[in-house]
């Protein structure tokens, strides 16, 4: 699996929203500035995540985006899926029937894929939230651990 900028920015944006009071709303510009993400690119990612039901858009002066669910109900796998990232190994590969090595390595990649998928869907924004708050506390920043 290759971690793309698209995946990285998407996770950063939703983690940013989880760190806001009541999970947002946060304007695209504010999130982009805090996370050093180009605002037009971030807007496209947030639209995709809104379509997937991970965030809600709020209109008006105090509007922006906010989490549609609690951080404990949003997994990394869901975020990656929402922005079109895939973790599929060896697309369009069919193992050679006469080669044991091909079957063994194909099975290995399938097993690793399954473990990675399980991990991505078991790690939630809440897990990342607590990691971020712990890091902030270690840096001496005032922080609240309310999720």
GROMACS .gro file of N, CA and C in nm, residues 23 52-56 66-75 78 125:
model
   54
   23UNK      N    1  -1.650   1.884   1.741
   23UNK     CA    2  -1.611   1.831   1.610
   23UNK      C    3  -1.641   1.924   1.494
   52UNK      N    4  -1.978   1.058   0.123
   52UNK     CA    5  -1.965   0.928   0.191
   52UNK      C    6  -2.026   0.931   0.331
   53UNK      N    7  -2.075   1.046   0.373
   53UNK     CA    8  -2.141   1.055   0.504
   53UNK      C    9  -2.046   1.070   0.622
   54UNK      N   10  -1.922   1.109   0.596
   54UNK     CA   11  -1.826   1.126   0.706
   54UNK      C   12  -1.829   1.267   0.765
   55UNK      N   13  -1.862   1.366   0.681
   55UNK     CA   14  -1.873   1.504   0.728
   55UNK      C   15  -2.004   1.562   0.678
   56UNK      N   16  -2.043   1.671   0.744
   56UNK     CA   17  -2.161   1.747   0.702
   56UNK      C   18  -2.114   1.887   0.668
   66UNK      N   19  -1.821   1.977   0.947
   66UNK     CA   20  -1.810   1.914   1.079
   66UNK      C   21  -1.825   1.764   1.060
   67UNK      N   22  -1.778   1.688   1.157
   67UNK     CA   23  -1.792   1.544   1.151
   67UNK      C   24  -1.939   1.506   1.156
   68UNK      N   25  -1.976   1.409   1.075
   68UNK     CA   26  -2.115   1.363   1.071
   68UNK      C   27  -2.142   1.261   1.181
   69UNK      N   28  -2.036   1.200   1.232
   69UNK     CA   29  -2.048   1.099   1.338
   69UNK      C   30  -1.938   1.126   1.440
   70UNK      N   31  -1.945   1.058   1.551
   70UNK     CA   32  -1.840   1.073   1.651
   70UNK      C   33  -1.709   1.013   1.596
   71UNK      N   34  -1.595   1.061   1.644
   71UNK     CA   35  -1.467   1.008   1.597
   71UNK      C   36  -1.452   0.857   1.616
   72UNK      N   37  -1.518   0.802   1.717
   72UNK     CA   38  -1.510   0.657   1.741
   72UNK      C   39  -1.583   0.578   1.634
   73UNK      N   40  -1.667   0.644   1.555
   73UNK     CA   41  -1.745   0.576   1.452
   73UNK      C   42  -1.689   0.598   1.311
   74UNK      N   43  -1.571   0.658   1.302
   74UNK     CA   44  -1.509   0.682   1.171
   74UNK      C   45  -1.372   0.616   1.171
   75UNK      N   46  -1.354   0.518   1.082
   75UNK     CA   47  -1.227   0.446   1.075
   75UNK      C   48  -1.139   0.502   0.963
   78UNK      N   49  -1.257   0.379   0.630
   78UNK     CA   50  -1.370   0.453   0.575
   78UNK      C   51  -1.325   0.584   0.510
  125UNK      N   52  -1.082   0.761   1.429
  125UNK     CA   53  -1.040   0.899   1.457
  125UNK      C   54  -1.027   0.922   1.607
   0.00000   0.00000   0.00000
